[in-house]
Tab-separated table of C-alpha atoms in Angstrom:
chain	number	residue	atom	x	y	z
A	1304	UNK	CA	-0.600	8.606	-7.567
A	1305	UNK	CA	1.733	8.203	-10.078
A	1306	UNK	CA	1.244	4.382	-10.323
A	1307	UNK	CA	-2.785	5.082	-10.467
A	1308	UNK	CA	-2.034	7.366	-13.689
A	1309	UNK	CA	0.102	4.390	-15.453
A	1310	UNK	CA	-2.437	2.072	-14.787
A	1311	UNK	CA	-4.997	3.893	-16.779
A	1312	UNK	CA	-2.906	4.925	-19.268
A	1313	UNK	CA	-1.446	1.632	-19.608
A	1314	UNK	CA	-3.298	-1.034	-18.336
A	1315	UNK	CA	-2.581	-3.743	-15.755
A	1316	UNK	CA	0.670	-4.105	-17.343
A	1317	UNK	CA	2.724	-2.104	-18.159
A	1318	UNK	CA	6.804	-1.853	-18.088
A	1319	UNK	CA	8.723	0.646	-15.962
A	1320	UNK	CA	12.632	1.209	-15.616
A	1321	UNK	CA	13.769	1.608	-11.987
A	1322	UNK	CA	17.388	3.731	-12.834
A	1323	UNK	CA	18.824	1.115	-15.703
A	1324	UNK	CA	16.381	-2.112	-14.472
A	1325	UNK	CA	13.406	-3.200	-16.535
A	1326	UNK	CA	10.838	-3.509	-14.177
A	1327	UNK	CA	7.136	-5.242	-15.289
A	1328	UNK	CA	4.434	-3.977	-12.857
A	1329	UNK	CA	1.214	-6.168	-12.619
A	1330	UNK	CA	-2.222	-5.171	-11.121
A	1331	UNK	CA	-4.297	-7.381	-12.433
A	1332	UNK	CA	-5.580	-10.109	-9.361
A	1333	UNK	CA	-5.448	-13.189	-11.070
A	1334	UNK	CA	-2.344	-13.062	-12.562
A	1335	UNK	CA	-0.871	-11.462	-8.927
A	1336	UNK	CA	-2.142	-15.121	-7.770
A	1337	UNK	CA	-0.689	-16.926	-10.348
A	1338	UNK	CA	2.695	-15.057	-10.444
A	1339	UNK	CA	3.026	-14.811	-6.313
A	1340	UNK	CA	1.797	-18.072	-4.966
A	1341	UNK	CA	1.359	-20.830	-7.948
A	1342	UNK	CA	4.374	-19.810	-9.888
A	1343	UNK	CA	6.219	-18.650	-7.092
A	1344	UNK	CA	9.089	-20.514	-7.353
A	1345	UNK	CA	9.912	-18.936	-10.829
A	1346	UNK	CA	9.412	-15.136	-9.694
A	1347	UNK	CA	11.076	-15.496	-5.979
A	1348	UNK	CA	13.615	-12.980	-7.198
A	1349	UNK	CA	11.983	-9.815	-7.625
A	1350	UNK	CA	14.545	-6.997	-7.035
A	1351	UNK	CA	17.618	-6.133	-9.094
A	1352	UNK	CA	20.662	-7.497	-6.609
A	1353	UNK	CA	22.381	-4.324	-7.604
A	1354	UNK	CA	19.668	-2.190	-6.098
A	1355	UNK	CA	20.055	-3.830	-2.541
A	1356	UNK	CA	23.132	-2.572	-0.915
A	1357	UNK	CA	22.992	-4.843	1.719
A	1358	UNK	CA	22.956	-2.003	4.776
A	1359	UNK	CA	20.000	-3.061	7.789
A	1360	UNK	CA	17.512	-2.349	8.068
A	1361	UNK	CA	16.770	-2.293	4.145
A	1362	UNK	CA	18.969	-5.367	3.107
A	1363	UNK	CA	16.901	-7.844	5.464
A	1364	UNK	CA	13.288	-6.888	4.470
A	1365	UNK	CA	12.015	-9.354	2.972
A	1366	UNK	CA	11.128	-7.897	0.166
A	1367	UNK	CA	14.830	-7.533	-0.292
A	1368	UNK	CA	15.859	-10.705	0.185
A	1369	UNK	CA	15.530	-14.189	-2.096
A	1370	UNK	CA	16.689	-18.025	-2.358
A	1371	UNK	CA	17.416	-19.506	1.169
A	1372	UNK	CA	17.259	-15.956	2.862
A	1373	UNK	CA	14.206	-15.346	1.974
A	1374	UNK	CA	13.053	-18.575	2.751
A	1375	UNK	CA	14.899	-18.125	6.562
A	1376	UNK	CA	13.428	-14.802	7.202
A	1377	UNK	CA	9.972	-15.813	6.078
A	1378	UNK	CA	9.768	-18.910	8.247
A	1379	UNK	CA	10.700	-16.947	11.197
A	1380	UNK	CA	8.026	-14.504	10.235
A	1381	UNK	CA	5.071	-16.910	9.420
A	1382	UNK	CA	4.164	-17.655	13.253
A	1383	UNK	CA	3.623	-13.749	13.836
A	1384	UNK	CA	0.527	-14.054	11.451
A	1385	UNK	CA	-0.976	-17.488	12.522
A	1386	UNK	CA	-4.968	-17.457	12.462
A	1387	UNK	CA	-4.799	-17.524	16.167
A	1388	UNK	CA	-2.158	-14.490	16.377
A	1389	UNK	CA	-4.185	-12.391	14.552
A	1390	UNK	CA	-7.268	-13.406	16.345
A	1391	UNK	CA	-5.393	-12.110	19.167
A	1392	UNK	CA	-5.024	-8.436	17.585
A	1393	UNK	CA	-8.567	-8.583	15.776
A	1394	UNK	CA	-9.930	-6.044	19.040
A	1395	UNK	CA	-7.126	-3.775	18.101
A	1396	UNK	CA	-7.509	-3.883	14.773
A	1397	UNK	CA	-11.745	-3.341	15.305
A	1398	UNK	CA	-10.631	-0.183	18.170
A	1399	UNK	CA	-8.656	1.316	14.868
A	1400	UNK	CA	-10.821	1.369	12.231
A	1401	UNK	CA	-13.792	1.840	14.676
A	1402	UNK	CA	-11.664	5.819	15.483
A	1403	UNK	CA	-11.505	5.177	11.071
A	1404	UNK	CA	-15.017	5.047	10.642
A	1405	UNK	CA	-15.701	7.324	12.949
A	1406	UNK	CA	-13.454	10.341	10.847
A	1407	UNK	CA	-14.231	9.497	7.844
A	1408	UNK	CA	-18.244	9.696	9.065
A	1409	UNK	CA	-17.461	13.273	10.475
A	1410	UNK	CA	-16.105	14.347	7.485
A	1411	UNK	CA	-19.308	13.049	5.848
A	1412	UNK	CA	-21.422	15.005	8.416
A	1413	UNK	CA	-19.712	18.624	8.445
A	1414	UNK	CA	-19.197	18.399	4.271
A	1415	UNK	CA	-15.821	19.002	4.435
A	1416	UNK	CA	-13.343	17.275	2.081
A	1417	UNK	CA	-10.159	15.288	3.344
A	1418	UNK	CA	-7.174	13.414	1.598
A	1419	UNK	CA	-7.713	9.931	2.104
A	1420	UNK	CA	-4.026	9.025	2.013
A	1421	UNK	CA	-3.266	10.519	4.918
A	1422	UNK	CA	-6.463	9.658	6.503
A	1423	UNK	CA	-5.727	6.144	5.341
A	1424	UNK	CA	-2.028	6.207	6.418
A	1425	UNK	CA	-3.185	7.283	10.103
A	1426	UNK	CA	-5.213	4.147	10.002
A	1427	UNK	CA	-2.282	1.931	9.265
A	1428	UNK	CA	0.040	3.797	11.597
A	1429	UNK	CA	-2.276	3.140	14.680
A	1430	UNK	CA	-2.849	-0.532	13.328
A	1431	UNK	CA	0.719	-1.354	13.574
A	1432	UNK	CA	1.684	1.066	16.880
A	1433	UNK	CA	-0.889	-0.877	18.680
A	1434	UNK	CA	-0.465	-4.676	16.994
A	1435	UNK	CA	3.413	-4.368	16.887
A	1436	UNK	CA	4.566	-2.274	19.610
A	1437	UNK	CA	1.707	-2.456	22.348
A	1438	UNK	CA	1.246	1.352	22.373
A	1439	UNK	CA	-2.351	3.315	21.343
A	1440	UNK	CA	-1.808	6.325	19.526
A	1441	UNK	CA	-4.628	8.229	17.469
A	1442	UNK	CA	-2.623	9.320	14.409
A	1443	UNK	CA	-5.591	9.742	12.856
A	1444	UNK	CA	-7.057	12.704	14.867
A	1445	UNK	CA	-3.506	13.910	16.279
A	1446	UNK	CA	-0.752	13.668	12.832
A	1447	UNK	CA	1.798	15.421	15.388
A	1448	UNK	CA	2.146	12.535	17.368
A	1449	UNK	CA	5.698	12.124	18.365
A	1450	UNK	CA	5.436	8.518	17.079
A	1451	UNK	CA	3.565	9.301	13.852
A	1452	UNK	CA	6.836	12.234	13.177
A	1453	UNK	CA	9.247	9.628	13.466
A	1454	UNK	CA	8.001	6.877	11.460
A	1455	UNK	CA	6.851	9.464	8.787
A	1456	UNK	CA	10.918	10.160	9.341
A	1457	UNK	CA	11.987	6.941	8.308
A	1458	UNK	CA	9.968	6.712	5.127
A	1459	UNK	CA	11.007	10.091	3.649
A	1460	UNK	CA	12.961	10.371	0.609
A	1461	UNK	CA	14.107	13.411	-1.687
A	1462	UNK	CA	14.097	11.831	-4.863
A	1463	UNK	CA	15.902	15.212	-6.117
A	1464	UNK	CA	18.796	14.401	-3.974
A	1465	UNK	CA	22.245	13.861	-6.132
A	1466	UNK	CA	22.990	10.960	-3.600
A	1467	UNK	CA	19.889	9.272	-4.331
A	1468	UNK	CA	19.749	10.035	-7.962
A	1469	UNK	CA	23.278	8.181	-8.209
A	1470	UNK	CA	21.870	5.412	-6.316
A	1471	UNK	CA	18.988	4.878	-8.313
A	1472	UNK	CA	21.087	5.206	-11.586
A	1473	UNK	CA	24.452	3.459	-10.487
A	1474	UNK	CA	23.869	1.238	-7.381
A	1475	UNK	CA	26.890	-0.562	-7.571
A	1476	UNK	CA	28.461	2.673	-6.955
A	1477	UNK	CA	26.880	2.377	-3.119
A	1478	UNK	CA	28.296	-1.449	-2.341
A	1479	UNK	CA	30.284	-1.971	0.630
């Protein structure tokens, strides 16, 4: 939301500060392409090293990582997404968005209204539970799945907590 309110305000560029780092965010597709895959190897690094306190899980996502460990975890990666492996999950993908589709149309049908970020984010929650780890859930018609709880879990932050607010403005601080 907040990033959808910069971008029209700003533009498809605009700067940001993440605690003391200058950060540039870019929307725009062309120069995502240019700056991701044709110029790649002069943006591989795109996370302050002082942000990244090296703890797992965090410190070995990928998005975390650069140089050679990048390159290591990203090679051992690339095979999981082969055209033929995700030919293989293309029926689970279609059983997902079909129960997607299916919603969002009786939403249309009764009138009512729905937020489509949690609609959305049941979507992707089913994707992965059923591509990754073999199991069919319906997060999208049952949000108190056990496995929908936990992984919403994991992903929750309270940006007003002192500990994180030091993190975010002194990372070092959080080193090992």
């Amino acid at each position: 939301d907040h990033n959808v309110r910069m971008l029209r305000q700003y533009g498809e560029y605009y700067g940001v500060f993440s605690g003391s780092t200058p950060m540039l965010l870019v929307s725009d597709p062309d120069m995502l392409r240019e700056i991701l895959v044709k110029q790649f190897h002069n943006f591989s690094r795109r996370t302050d090293p002082n942000m990244n306190i090296n703890t797992t899980p965090t410190g070995r996502m990928l998005l975390n990582l650069d140089g050679d460990e990048w390159k290591n975890v990203r090679t051992t990666l690339t095979p999981a997404f082969s055209s033929g492996k995700l030919k293989q999950m293309s029926a689970q993908l279609n059983r997902c968005a079909d129960v997607f589709a299916e919603t969002i149309g009786g939403f249309a049908r009764s009138g009512k209204s729905f937020k489509a970020r949690e609609l959305t984010g049941g979507f992707t929650m089913d994707a992965i539970a059923s591509t990754a780890f073999g199991t069919e859930i319906d997060s999208q018609r049952n949000p108190d799945d056990p496995f929908v709880t936990h992984g919403k879990e994991g992903f929750k932050f309270n940006f007003k907590d002192p500990v994180m607010f030091l993190f975010i403005l002194f990372p070092r601080l959080f080193k090992p």
